[in-house]
Coordinates of C-alpha atoms and ligand atoms in Angstrom, one line a residue:
Chain A
X1 CA -72.1 -16.3 54.0
X2 CA -72.6 -14.6 50.8
X3 CA -70.1 -15.2 48.2
X4 CA -71.6 -12.5 46.0
X5 CA -70.2 -9.7 48.3
X6 CA -66.8 -10.8 47.1
X7 CA -65.8 -12.1 50.6
X8 CA -65.3 -15.8 51.0
X9 CA -66.8 -18.9 49.3
X10 CA -67.2 -22.5 51.0
X11 CA -63.5 -23.3 51.0
X12 CA -62.9 -20.0 52.8
X13 CA -60.8 -18.4 50.1
X14 CA -61.5 -14.7 49.1
X15 CA -63.6 -14.5 45.9
X16 CA -62.1 -11.9 43.6
X17 CA -64.4 -12.2 40.7
X18 CA -67.6 -13.9 41.0
X19 CA -69.2 -14.7 37.6
X20 CA -73.0 -15.5 37.8
X21 CA -74.9 -16.9 34.8
X22 CA -72.8 -15.0 32.4
X23 CA -74.3 -15.0 28.8
X24 CA -72.9 -13.4 25.7
X25 CA -74.6 -13.6 22.4
X26 CA -73.5 -12.5 18.8
X27 CA -76.6 -12.1 16.6
X28 CA -78.2 -15.6 16.9
X29 CA -74.9 -17.1 18.0
X30 CA -74.7 -18.0 21.8
X31 CA -71.0 -17.7 22.7
X32 CA -71.3 -17.8 26.5
X33 CA -74.4 -19.8 27.8
X34 CA -74.8 -19.0 31.5
X35 CA -71.2 -19.4 32.8
X36 CA -70.8 -19.3 36.6
X37 CA -67.5 -19.3 38.0
X38 CA -65.5 -17.8 40.9
X39 CA -61.8 -16.4 40.6
X40 CA -60.2 -16.5 44.0
X41 CA -57.6 -14.0 45.2
X42 CA -54.0 -15.3 44.5
X43 CA -55.4 -17.8 42.2
X44 CA -53.8 -18.7 38.8
X45 CA -56.6 -19.8 36.3
X46 CA -55.7 -21.3 32.9
X47 CA -58.4 -21.4 30.3
X48 CA -57.9 -23.8 27.4
X49 CA -60.2 -24.9 24.6
X50 CA -60.8 -25.3 20.9
X51 CA -60.8 -22.1 18.7
X52 CA -64.2 -20.4 18.7
X53 CA -65.1 -21.9 22.0
X54 CA -65.5 -18.5 23.7
X55 CA -62.4 -18.2 25.8
X56 CA -61.6 -14.7 24.7
X57 CA -65.2 -13.6 24.9
X58 CA -65.3 -15.0 28.5
X59 CA -62.0 -13.2 29.5
X60 CA -63.0 -9.9 27.7
X61 CA -66.5 -10.0 29.6
X62 CA -64.5 -10.2 32.9
X63 CA -63.7 -6.6 32.6
X64 CA -66.5 -5.7 30.4
X65 CA -64.5 -5.1 27.2
X66 CA -67.5 -7.1 25.8
X67 CA -70.6 -6.1 27.5
X68 CA -72.4 -9.3 28.8
X69 CA -75.9 -9.8 27.5
X70 CA -77.0 -11.5 30.9
X71 CA -75.7 -12.5 34.3
X72 CA -73.5 -10.8 36.7
X73 CA -69.7 -10.0 37.0
X74 CA -69.2 -9.1 40.7
X75 CA -65.9 -7.5 41.5
X76 CA -65.1 -5.7 44.8
X77 CA -68.7 -5.8 45.7
X78 CA -70.2 -4.3 42.5
X79 CA -71.9 -5.9 39.5
X80 CA -69.7 -4.4 36.9
X81 CA -72.0 -5.9 34.1
X82 CA -74.5 -3.3 35.3
X83 CA -74.1 -0.3 33.0
X84 CA -74.7 2.0 35.7
X85 CA -71.5 1.1 37.7
X86 CA -68.4 3.1 36.9
X87 CA -66.4 0.5 35.0
X88 CA -63.4 2.7 34.7
X89 CA -62.8 2.6 38.6
X90 CA -62.9 -1.2 38.4
X91 CA -60.9 -1.6 35.1
X92 CA -57.9 0.1 36.9
X93 CA -57.7 -2.9 39.3
X94 CA -58.1 -5.5 36.4
X95 CA -55.1 -5.5 34.2
X96 CA -55.4 -6.8 30.7
X97 CA -52.7 -8.1 28.3
X98 CA -53.6 -8.6 24.6
X99 CA -52.5 -11.0 22.0
X100 CA -51.5 -8.0 19.8
X101 CA -49.7 -6.2 22.6
X102 CA -51.7 -3.0 21.8
X103 CA -48.9 -0.7 23.1
X104 CA -49.9 3.0 22.5
X105 CA -48.1 3.7 19.2
X106 CA -48.0 7.4 19.8
X107 CA -46.3 7.1 23.2
X108 CA -42.8 6.1 24.2
X109 CA -42.3 3.1 26.3
X110 CA -42.2 5.0 29.5
X111 CA -45.4 7.2 28.5
X112 CA -47.2 3.9 27.8
X113 CA -46.7 3.0 31.4
X114 CA -47.2 6.2 33.0
X115 CA -50.3 7.6 30.9
X116 CA -53.0 6.1 33.1
X117 CA -51.4 6.4 36.5
X118 CA -50.6 10.1 35.7
X119 CA -54.1 10.9 34.4
X120 CA -55.8 9.1 37.1
X121 CA -53.8 10.6 39.8
X122 CA -54.2 14.1 38.6
X123 CA -57.8 13.4 38.4
X124 CA -58.0 12.3 42.0
X125 CA -56.5 15.5 43.1
X126 CA -58.8 17.6 41.0
X127 CA -61.8 15.6 42.7
X128 CA -60.3 16.2 46.0
X129 CA -59.9 20.0 45.5
X130 CA -63.4 20.2 44.4
X131 CA -64.7 18.4 47.4
X132 CA -62.5 20.5 49.7
X133 CA -64.2 23.6 48.1
X134 CA -67.5 22.3 49.0
X135 CA -66.3 21.4 52.6
X136 CA -64.8 24.8 53.2
X137 CA -68.0 26.5 52.0
X138 CA -70.0 24.2 54.4
X139 CA -67.5 24.9 57.2
X140 CA -68.7 28.5 57.2
X141 CA -72.1 27.2 58.5
X142 CA -70.8 24.5 60.6
X143 CA -70.0 24.7 64.3
X144 CA -67.5 21.7 64.4
X145 CA -65.5 22.2 61.3
X146 CA -64.8 19.4 58.9
X147 CA -61.3 18.8 58.2
X148 CA -60.1 19.1 54.5
X149 CA -59.0 16.2 52.5
X150 CA -55.4 15.5 51.6
X151 CA -54.9 17.0 48.1
X152 CA -51.5 15.9 47.2
X153 CA -49.1 17.5 44.6
X154 CA -49.7 17.3 40.9
X155 CA -46.1 17.4 39.9
X156 CA -45.4 14.7 42.3
X157 CA -47.9 12.4 40.6
X158 CA -45.9 12.6 37.4
X159 CA -42.5 12.0 39.2
X160 CA -44.0 9.1 41.2
X161 CA -45.4 7.3 38.2
X162 CA -42.2 7.9 36.2
X163 CA -40.1 6.6 39.1
X164 CA -42.4 3.6 39.2
X165 CA -42.3 2.7 35.5
X166 CA -38.4 3.1 35.5
X167 CA -38.5 0.6 38.4
X168 CA -40.8 -1.7 36.5
X169 CA -38.7 -1.3 33.3
X170 CA -35.6 -2.2 35.1
X171 CA -37.1 -5.3 36.3
X172 CA -37.8 -6.6 32.8
X173 CA -34.4 -5.0 31.8
X174 CA -35.6 -2.5 29.3
X175 CA -35.1 0.7 31.1
X176 CA -32.4 1.9 28.6
X177 CA -35.4 1.8 26.0
X178 CA -37.6 4.0 28.0
X179 CA -37.7 6.9 25.6
X180 CA -38.1 4.9 22.5
X181 CA -41.4 4.3 20.6
X182 CA -42.9 0.8 20.6
X183 CA -42.3 0.3 16.9
X184 CA -38.5 0.0 17.9
X185 CA -39.2 -3.1 20.1
X186 CA -39.3 -6.6 19.3
X187 CA -42.5 -8.6 19.9
X188 CA -41.3 -10.2 23.2
X189 CA -40.1 -6.8 24.4
X190 CA -43.5 -5.2 23.5
X191 CA -45.4 -7.9 25.5
X192 CA -43.2 -7.4 28.4
X193 CA -43.8 -3.6 28.5
X194 CA -47.5 -4.4 28.0
X195 CA -47.4 -6.5 31.1
X196 CA -45.6 -4.0 33.2
X197 CA -48.0 -1.3 31.9
X198 CA -50.8 -3.3 33.5
X199 CA -48.6 -3.9 36.7
X200 CA -48.2 -0.1 37.0
X201 CA -51.8 0.3 38.1
X202 CA -51.3 -2.1 41.0
X203 CA -54.0 -4.4 39.7
X204 CA -55.7 -7.1 41.8
X205 CA -56.0 -9.4 38.8
X206 CA -54.4 -9.5 35.3
X207 CA -56.2 -11.2 32.5
X208 CA -54.0 -12.5 29.6
X209 CA -55.6 -13.3 26.3
X210 CA -53.1 -15.5 24.4
X211 CA -50.2 -13.3 25.2
X212 CA -47.7 -15.4 23.4
X213 CA -49.7 -16.4 20.3
X214 CA -48.3 -13.6 18.3
X215 CA -44.7 -14.0 19.1
X216 CA -41.8 -15.6 17.3
X217 CA -41.0 -18.8 19.0
X218 CA -37.8 -17.6 20.4
X219 CA -39.6 -14.8 22.3
X220 CA -42.2 -16.8 23.9
X221 CA -39.8 -17.9 26.8
X222 CA -39.1 -14.4 27.9
X223 CA -42.7 -13.4 28.3
X224 CA -43.7 -16.6 29.9
X225 CA -40.8 -16.3 32.5
X226 CA -42.1 -12.9 33.4
X227 CA -45.7 -14.3 33.9
X228 CA -44.2 -17.1 36.0
X229 CA -42.5 -14.5 38.2
X230 CA -45.7 -12.7 38.6
X231 CA -47.5 -16.0 39.6
X232 CA -44.8 -16.7 42.2
X233 CA -45.4 -13.3 43.6
X234 CA -49.0 -14.2 44.3
X235 CA -50.6 -12.2 41.5
X236 CA -54.2 -13.4 40.7
X237 CA -54.1 -14.3 36.9
X238 CA -56.7 -15.5 34.5
X239 CA -54.8 -16.7 31.3
X240 CA -56.1 -17.9 28.0
X241 CA -53.3 -19.7 26.3
X242 CA -52.3 -22.7 24.2
X243 CA -49.0 -23.0 26.1
X244 CA -49.7 -26.3 28.0
X245 CA -46.4 -26.4 29.6
X246 CA -47.2 -23.2 31.2
X247 CA -50.6 -24.5 32.3
X248 CA -49.3 -27.5 33.8
X249 CA -46.5 -25.5 35.8
X250 CA -48.2 -22.4 36.9
X251 CA -52.1 -23.1 36.9
X252 CA -53.9 -23.7 40.2
X253 CA -56.9 -24.7 38.1
X254 CA -57.4 -25.2 34.5
X255 CA -60.9 -24.7 32.7
X256 CA -61.6 -26.5 29.5
X257 CA -64.1 -24.4 27.5
X258 CA -66.2 -25.8 24.9
X259 CA -69.8 -24.9 23.4
X260 CA -70.2 -21.6 25.3
X261 CA -69.6 -23.1 28.7
X262 CA -66.8 -24.5 31.1
X263 CA -67.1 -28.0 30.1
X264 CA -64.5 -29.3 32.6
X265 CA -62.4 -27.7 35.3
X266 CA -59.8 -29.0 37.8
X267 CA -56.2 -29.1 38.7
X268 CA -53.6 -29.3 35.9
X269 CA -53.1 -32.8 37.1
X270 CA -56.9 -33.8 36.7
X271 CA -57.3 -32.0 33.5
X272 CA -54.2 -33.3 31.8
X273 CA -53.7 -36.7 33.2
X274 CA -57.2 -37.8 33.8
X275 CA -59.8 -35.8 31.9
X276 CA -63.3 -37.0 32.6
X277 CA -65.2 -35.2 29.6
X278 CA -64.7 -36.8 26.2
X279 CA -64.5 -33.4 24.6
X280 CA -61.5 -32.5 26.9
X281 CA -59.8 -35.9 26.0
X282 CA -60.5 -35.1 22.3
X283 CA -59.0 -31.6 22.6
X284 CA -56.0 -32.6 24.4
X285 CA -55.2 -35.4 22.1
X286 CA -55.3 -33.1 19.2
X287 CA -52.8 -30.8 20.4
X288 CA -50.4 -32.8 22.4
Chain B
X1 CA -27.5 13.8 -19.0
X2 CA -27.8 11.5 -22.1
X3 CA -29.5 9.0 -19.9
X4 CA -31.7 11.7 -18.6
X5 CA -32.9 12.5 -22.1
X6 CA -33.2 9.0 -23.1
X7 CA -35.6 8.6 -20.3
X8 CA -37.5 11.8 -20.4
X9 CA -37.7 12.6 -24.1
X10 CA -41.5 12.6 -24.2
X11 CA -41.5 15.1 -21.4
X12 CA -39.0 17.3 -23.1
X13 CA -41.1 17.3 -26.4
X14 CA -44.2 18.1 -24.3
X15 CA -42.4 21.0 -22.6
X16 CA -41.0 22.2 -25.7
X17 CA -44.5 22.2 -27.4
X18 CA -46.0 24.0 -24.5
X19 CA -43.0 26.7 -24.4
X20 CA -43.6 27.4 -28.2
X21 CA -47.4 27.6 -27.7
X22 CA -47.0 29.9 -24.7
X23 CA -44.5 32.1 -26.7
X24 CA -46.8 32.7 -29.6
X25 CA -49.8 33.0 -27.4
X26 CA -47.9 35.6 -25.5
X27 CA -46.9 37.5 -28.5
X28 CA -50.3 37.7 -29.9
X29 CA -51.8 38.8 -26.6
X30 CA -49.0 41.3 -26.5
X31 CA -50.0 43.0 -29.7
X32 CA -53.7 42.2 -29.8
X33 CA -54.4 43.3 -26.2
X34 CA -52.0 46.3 -26.2
X35 CA -50.2 44.6 -23.3
X36 CA -47.7 47.3 -22.9
X37 CA -50.3 49.9 -22.2
X38 CA -52.1 47.6 -19.9
X39 CA -48.9 46.8 -18.0
X40 CA -48.3 50.5 -17.5
X41 CA -51.5 51.1 -16.0
X42 CA -51.1 48.2 -13.8
X43 CA -47.7 49.2 -12.8
X44 CA -48.9 52.8 -12.1
X45 CA -51.6 51.7 -10.0
X46 CA -49.9 48.9 -8.2
X47 CA -46.4 50.2 -7.6
X48 CA -46.4 54.0 -8.1
X49 CA -49.7 54.5 -6.2
X50 CA -49.1 51.9 -3.6
X51 CA -51.8 49.6 -4.8
X52 CA -49.6 46.7 -3.3
X53 CA -50.8 47.7 0.2
X54 CA -54.1 46.3 -0.5
X55 CA -52.7 43.0 -1.7
X56 CA -50.4 42.8 1.5
X57 CA -53.7 43.1 3.5
X58 CA -55.4 40.7 1.3
X59 CA -52.6 38.1 1.5
X60 CA -52.6 38.4 5.3
X61 CA -56.4 38.0 5.5
X62 CA -56.6 35.1 3.2
X63 CA -53.8 33.6 5.4
X64 CA -55.5 34.4 8.6
X65 CA -59.0 33.3 7.5
X66 CA -57.7 29.9 6.0
X67 CA -55.4 29.0 8.9
X68 CA -57.9 29.9 11.7
X69 CA -60.7 28.3 9.7
X70 CA -58.5 25.0 9.6
X71 CA -57.7 25.3 13.3
X72 CA -61.4 25.7 14.3
X73 CA -62.4 23.1 11.8
X74 CA -59.9 20.7 13.2
X75 CA -61.4 21.2 16.7
X76 CA -65.0 21.0 15.5
X77 CA -64.4 18.1 13.2
X78 CA -62.6 16.2 15.9
X79 CA -65.3 16.7 18.4
X80 CA -68.1 15.6 15.9
X81 CA -66.0 12.5 14.7
X82 CA -65.5 11.6 18.3
X83 CA -69.1 11.8 19.2
X84 CA -70.1 9.9 16.1
X85 CA -67.9 6.8 17.1
X86 CA -69.3 6.7 20.6
X87 CA -71.1 3.3 21.2
X88 CA -74.7 4.7 21.2
X89 CA -75.8 3.1 24.5
X90 CA -77.1 6.2 26.1
X91 CA -80.0 8.4 24.8
X92 CA -77.8 11.5 25.1
X93 CA -75.2 10.0 22.9
X94 CA -77.8 9.4 20.2
X95 CA -79.1 13.0 20.4
X96 CA -75.5 14.3 20.2
X97 CA -74.9 12.1 17.1
X98 CA -78.0 13.3 15.6
X99 CA -77.0 16.9 16.1
X100 CA -73.7 16.1 14.5
X101 CA -75.4 14.6 11.4
X102 CA -77.6 17.6 10.9
X103 CA -74.7 20.0 11.4
X104 CA -72.6 18.1 8.8
X105 CA -75.7 17.8 6.4
X106 CA -76.2 21.6 6.8
X107 CA -72.7 22.7 6.2
X108 CA -72.0 20.4 3.4
X109 CA -75.3 21.0 1.7
X110 CA -75.1 24.7 1.2
X111 CA -72.7 26.9 -0.7
X112 CA -70.1 28.6 1.5
X113 CA -71.1 31.9 0.0
X114 CA -74.6 31.3 1.3
X115 CA -73.4 30.6 4.8
X116 CA -71.3 33.7 4.7
X117 CA -74.3 36.0 3.6
X118 CA -76.6 34.4 6.0
X119 CA -74.2 34.3 8.9
X120 CA -72.9 37.7 8.4
X121 CA -75.9 39.8 7.5
X122 CA -78.7 37.9 9.3
X123 CA -77.5 35.7 12.2
X124 CA -74.9 38.0 13.6
X125 CA -77.1 41.2 13.6
X126 CA -80.0 38.9 15.0
X127 CA -77.7 37.9 17.8
X128 CA -76.7 41.6 18.0
X129 CA -73.1 40.4 17.7
X130 CA -70.8 43.0 15.9
X131 CA -67.7 41.4 14.4
X132 CA -65.3 42.7 11.8
X133 CA -65.8 41.0 8.5
X134 CA -62.4 38.9 8.8
X135 CA -63.4 37.6 12.1
X136 CA -66.8 36.6 11.1
X137 CA -65.1 34.9 8.0
X138 CA -62.7 33.0 10.3
X139 CA -65.8 31.8 12.3
X140 CA -67.8 30.8 9.3
X141 CA -65.0 29.2 7.5
X142 CA -64.1 27.3 10.8
X143 CA -67.8 26.0 11.2
X144 CA -67.8 25.0 7.5
X145 CA -64.6 23.2 7.5
X146 CA -65.4 21.5 10.7
X147 CA -68.2 19.7 8.8
X148 CA -65.8 18.5 6.1
X149 CA -63.0 17.7 8.4
X150 CA -65.3 15.7 10.7
X151 CA -65.7 13.1 8.0
X152 CA -62.0 13.0 7.3
X153 CA -61.4 12.6 11.1
X154 CA -63.9 9.8 11.3
X155 CA -61.9 8.0 8.5
X156 CA -58.9 8.6 10.5
X157 CA -60.2 7.4 13.7
X158 CA -61.5 4.2 11.9
X159 CA -58.0 3.6 10.4
X160 CA -56.6 3.4 14.0
X161 CA -56.3 -0.3 15.2
X162 CA -59.2 -0.8 17.7
X163 CA -56.8 -2.4 20.0
X164 CA -55.3 0.8 20.8
X165 CA -58.6 2.0 22.2
X166 CA -59.2 -1.3 24.0
X167 CA -55.8 -1.1 25.6
X168 CA -56.5 2.4 26.8
X169 CA -59.9 1.5 28.3
X170 CA -58.4 -1.4 29.8
X171 CA -56.1 0.5 32.2
X172 CA -59.2 2.5 33.3
X173 CA -59.1 5.5 31.0
X174 CA -62.6 6.8 30.2
X175 CA -63.6 6.9 26.6
X176 CA -63.1 10.5 26.0
X177 CA -59.6 10.5 27.5
X178 CA -58.6 7.3 25.5
X179 CA -59.8 8.9 22.4
X180 CA -57.9 12.3 23.0
X181 CA -54.7 10.9 24.1
X182 CA -54.3 7.6 22.3
X183 CA -56.6 7.4 19.2
X184 CA -57.1 11.0 18.0
X185 CA -53.2 11.8 17.7
X186 CA -52.8 8.6 15.7
X187 CA -55.7 9.6 13.7
X188 CA -54.5 13.0 12.9
X189 CA -51.1 11.5 11.8
X190 CA -52.9 9.2 9.4
X191 CA -54.9 12.1 7.9
X192 CA -52.3 14.9 7.7
X193 CA -51.9 14.7 3.9
X194 CA -55.8 14.8 3.5
X195 CA -55.9 17.7 6.0
X196 CA -53.3 19.5 3.8
X197 CA -55.6 19.1 0.8
X198 CA -58.3 20.5 3.0
X199 CA -56.2 23.5 3.7
X200 CA -55.6 24.1 0.0
X201 CA -59.4 23.8 -0.7
X202 CA -59.9 26.2 2.2
X203 CA -57.6 28.8 0.7
X204 CA -59.3 28.7 -2.6
X205 CA -62.8 28.9 -0.9
X206 CA -61.6 32.0 0.9
X207 CA -62.0 33.9 -2.5
X208 CA -65.5 34.6 -1.7
X209 CA -65.0 36.5 1.4
X210 CA -65.2 39.8 -0.5
X211 CA -69.1 39.2 -0.4
X212 CA -69.2 40.2 3.3
X213 CA -66.6 43.1 2.9
X214 CA -63.4 41.4 3.9
X215 CA -60.4 42.1 1.8
X216 CA -58.5 38.9 0.7
X217 CA -56.3 38.4 -2.5
X218 CA -59.3 38.3 -4.8
X219 CA -60.8 41.4 -3.5
X220 CA -57.6 43.2 -3.6
X221 CA -57.2 42.6 -7.2
X222 CA -60.9 43.2 -7.9
X223 CA -60.6 46.6 -6.4
X224 CA -57.6 47.4 -8.1
X225 CA -59.3 46.3 -11.5
X226 CA -62.4 48.5 -10.8
X227 CA -60.5 51.5 -9.7
X228 CA -58.1 51.4 -12.7
X229 CA -60.5 50.2 -15.4
X230 CA -58.0 47.5 -16.3
X231 CA -58.8 44.0 -15.3
X232 CA -56.6 41.7 -17.4
X233 CA -53.3 42.0 -15.6
X234 CA -54.6 42.2 -12.2
X235 CA -56.7 39.0 -12.6
X236 CA -53.6 37.2 -14.3
X237 CA -51.4 38.0 -11.4
X238 CA -54.2 37.0 -8.9
X239 CA -54.4 33.8 -10.5
X240 CA -50.6 33.4 -10.5
X241 CA -50.3 34.1 -7.0
X242 CA -53.0 31.4 -6.1
X243 CA -51.1 29.0 -7.9
X244 CA -48.0 29.7 -6.3
X245 CA -49.4 29.5 -3.0
X246 CA -51.2 26.2 -3.6
X247 CA -48.1 24.8 -5.2
X248 CA -46.0 25.7 -2.2
X249 CA -48.4 24.1 0.2
X250 CA -48.7 21.1 -2.1
X251 CA -45.0 20.7 -2.1
X252 CA -44.9 21.0 1.7
X253 CA -47.5 18.1 2.0
X254 CA -45.5 15.9 -0.3
X255 CA -42.5 16.5 1.9
X256 CA -44.5 15.6 5.1
X257 CA -46.0 12.5 3.4
X258 CA -42.4 11.2 2.5
X259 CA -41.2 11.9 6.1
X260 CA -44.2 10.0 7.6
X261 CA -43.7 7.1 5.3
X262 CA -40.1 7.2 6.5
X263 CA -40.9 7.2 10.1
X264 CA -43.4 4.4 9.7
X265 CA -40.8 2.1 8.0
X266 CA -38.2 2.2 10.8
Ligands
LIG301 N1 -67.4 -9.3 17.5 C1 -68.0 -10.4 17.3 N2 -69.0 -10.5 16.3 C2 -69.5 -11.5 16.1 N3 -69.1 -12.8 16.6 C3 -68.0 -12.9 17.2 C4 -67.4 -11.6 17.6 N4 -66.3 -12.0 18.5 C5 -66.3 -13.3 18.6 N5 -67.4 -13.8 17.9 C6 -67.6 -15.3 17.8 O1 -67.7 -15.8 19.1 C7 -67.2 -17.2 19.2 C8 -66.2 -17.1 20.3 O2 -65.2 -16.3 20.0 P1 -63.9 -16.3 20.9 O3 -62.9 -15.2 20.2 O4 -64.4 -15.9 22.3 O5 -63.2 -17.6 20.7 P2 -61.9 -18.2 21.2 O6 -62.1 -19.4 22.2 O7 -61.1 -17.0 21.9 O8 -61.2 -18.5 20.0 P3 -59.6 -18.5 19.6 O9 -58.9 -19.6 20.3 O10 -59.6 -18.7 18.0 O11 -59.1 -17.2 20.1 C9 -66.6 -17.4 17.8 O12 -67.4 -18.2 17.1 C10 -66.5 -16.0 17.1 O13 -66.8 -16.0 15.7
LIG302 MG1 -59.3 -15.9 21.4

C-alpha cells in the first residue's frame, strides 16, 4: 500500500493531502522544517499555535500559495509542489478562505462567486472543441471513426453558474445582495460570501486561514456557524484559528505548531485536556 | 456676497491687477503691432477664404492621434506592466521582462520627434509599409505612450491589495486571467486621474506631427501663418485653443476624481 498515491493510509482512510518533508525558508529563517502529515478525506483539522510559528505558511503551502522550498505535497496523485504540475487544476479543488476575505472589489457578490466557474467552464468547452477538431481531422484517415467529445453550451455555463451562485447565496441568506459590490457588505457577510465562493468550485478540501480574526466580535458567530454546517456535511477542512471553542467542537484532530513543525497533534480531547508537550501546555495556559 | 469678498479679497486684488495689466498690455499691442490690420489679414484668410477648414482637419487629427495613441498605449502599457510583475520563475518570463525594459528605456530615452522621424522616414519604408501620416502618427504615439503608461500601470497594479490576486489564484484562475479580470480593472480605476494627465501630455506632444506631414492644430496655424505672412494672431489663437482643450480635459479629470472618491466612501 502506498499512501503517496493518495489512496489509503494504515488506518484505511483515504488520504486527500499527503505532506512529505515540507520545508519553507524565508531568507535565513526556517519557517517549516520538514513537516510530514496527512489530511484525510472528510477530516476536520484545526491548527493552533503561537504567532509566527508557521501556521499560515503551512496552510498556504498546501495549495502552493507559497512555493515550498523542499518536500512534497501530494494531492490527487500529483506532487503539486513540483513546478511542472498544472497548479490551477488542483487549486480548483482546494478552496481557500482568507483572514481579510479578499472578495474581488471590482465584482458584484454574484460575479465574485461565478467568475471562476464561468471562466473554467468556458475554457473546458474551448478545449473540447479544439480536441474535436483534431479528432474529426483524424477521422478522415481512420477506418473506425472516433466519437467526438461532448462540448456543452457556453451560454449554459453562465446560467448554470449563476443558478448555483443564487442557491449558495440563498443558503447564507444573502441572495438579495447578489448585485451589490463587496464594499457594501459587513465583515461577516463578506466572509460568508468568500466561503460560498470557495464552495462554488465543489472543492475537495477548504483551507481557512484565521477566517474570523478580522471580524468584529458580533460577527464571528455567523461565520463559525456556516463553517460548522460545512463540517457536518462532511467537507474536508483545514482551519487555522484562535477560536478554541470551535476547535473543541468541530475538530477531528488538532495540530499544535511550534518552531517550524507540528509539535503535538491529537484529538481535541487529548490536546486541550491532556497536552504532553510543555510548549503546548504553555501556549494553552497563555490563551485560556 | 460680503462674506465672499471677505474670504477672497486677495484673489480679487490679484485678478484686478492681472486685468489691468492685460488691458494696458492689449492696448499697447494694439497700437504698436497694428493689431487691426493683422486681425483683418487673419479674418480674411481664416473666414473669407475658408482657412478654417484646415483647422477643422487639424482638430480632428490631433484628437484622433491623441485618443488612439492613448488606447494603443493603454494596451501596450498594460501588457508590459503585467509582464513585469510576473514572478520570474521561468526563463521566458525573464526574457520578456528584459524586452519590456529595453522597450521602455528606448521610448523614454529618445524624443518623440526622433521616434516620428525614424519611424516614418526610415522604418516604415524599410518594411515597405505605406501608411498615411496620421495613421503612422497614431501608431508611433501609441508605442511611445505605451512606455510611459507601462510605468503608470505598474504603480497601479502595485496599489491593488495582493490579496486580490491571491484570492483569484486560489479559485484556480491562471495568473494572466487573474490579472486581467481582477487586478488590472482595479489598477486602472486607481490610475484614471494619472491616465488623464497622460492624455493631456499626449495632446500637447502631438504638436510635432507636422514633421512627418500630418496636419494637426499646430500645423494648421503654421500653414496659415506662412501663407498669409502674418503669424502673430494665428499663433495666439493656436495657444488659446490648446489651453481651452487642456482646461476642459483637466476639468473632466477633476470631476472624475471626485466621482471616484465618492464611490470609495460608500
Ligand atoms: N513573505 C515573508 N517574508 C519573510 N518572512 C515571512 C514571510 N511570511 C512569513 N514570514 C515569517 O515566517 C514566520 C511564520 O509566519 P506565519 O505567517 O506562517 O506565522 P503564523 O503562525 O501564521 O502567525 P500568526 O498567528 O501571526 O498569523 C514568521 O516569523 C514570519 O515573520
Ligand atoms: Mg497567520
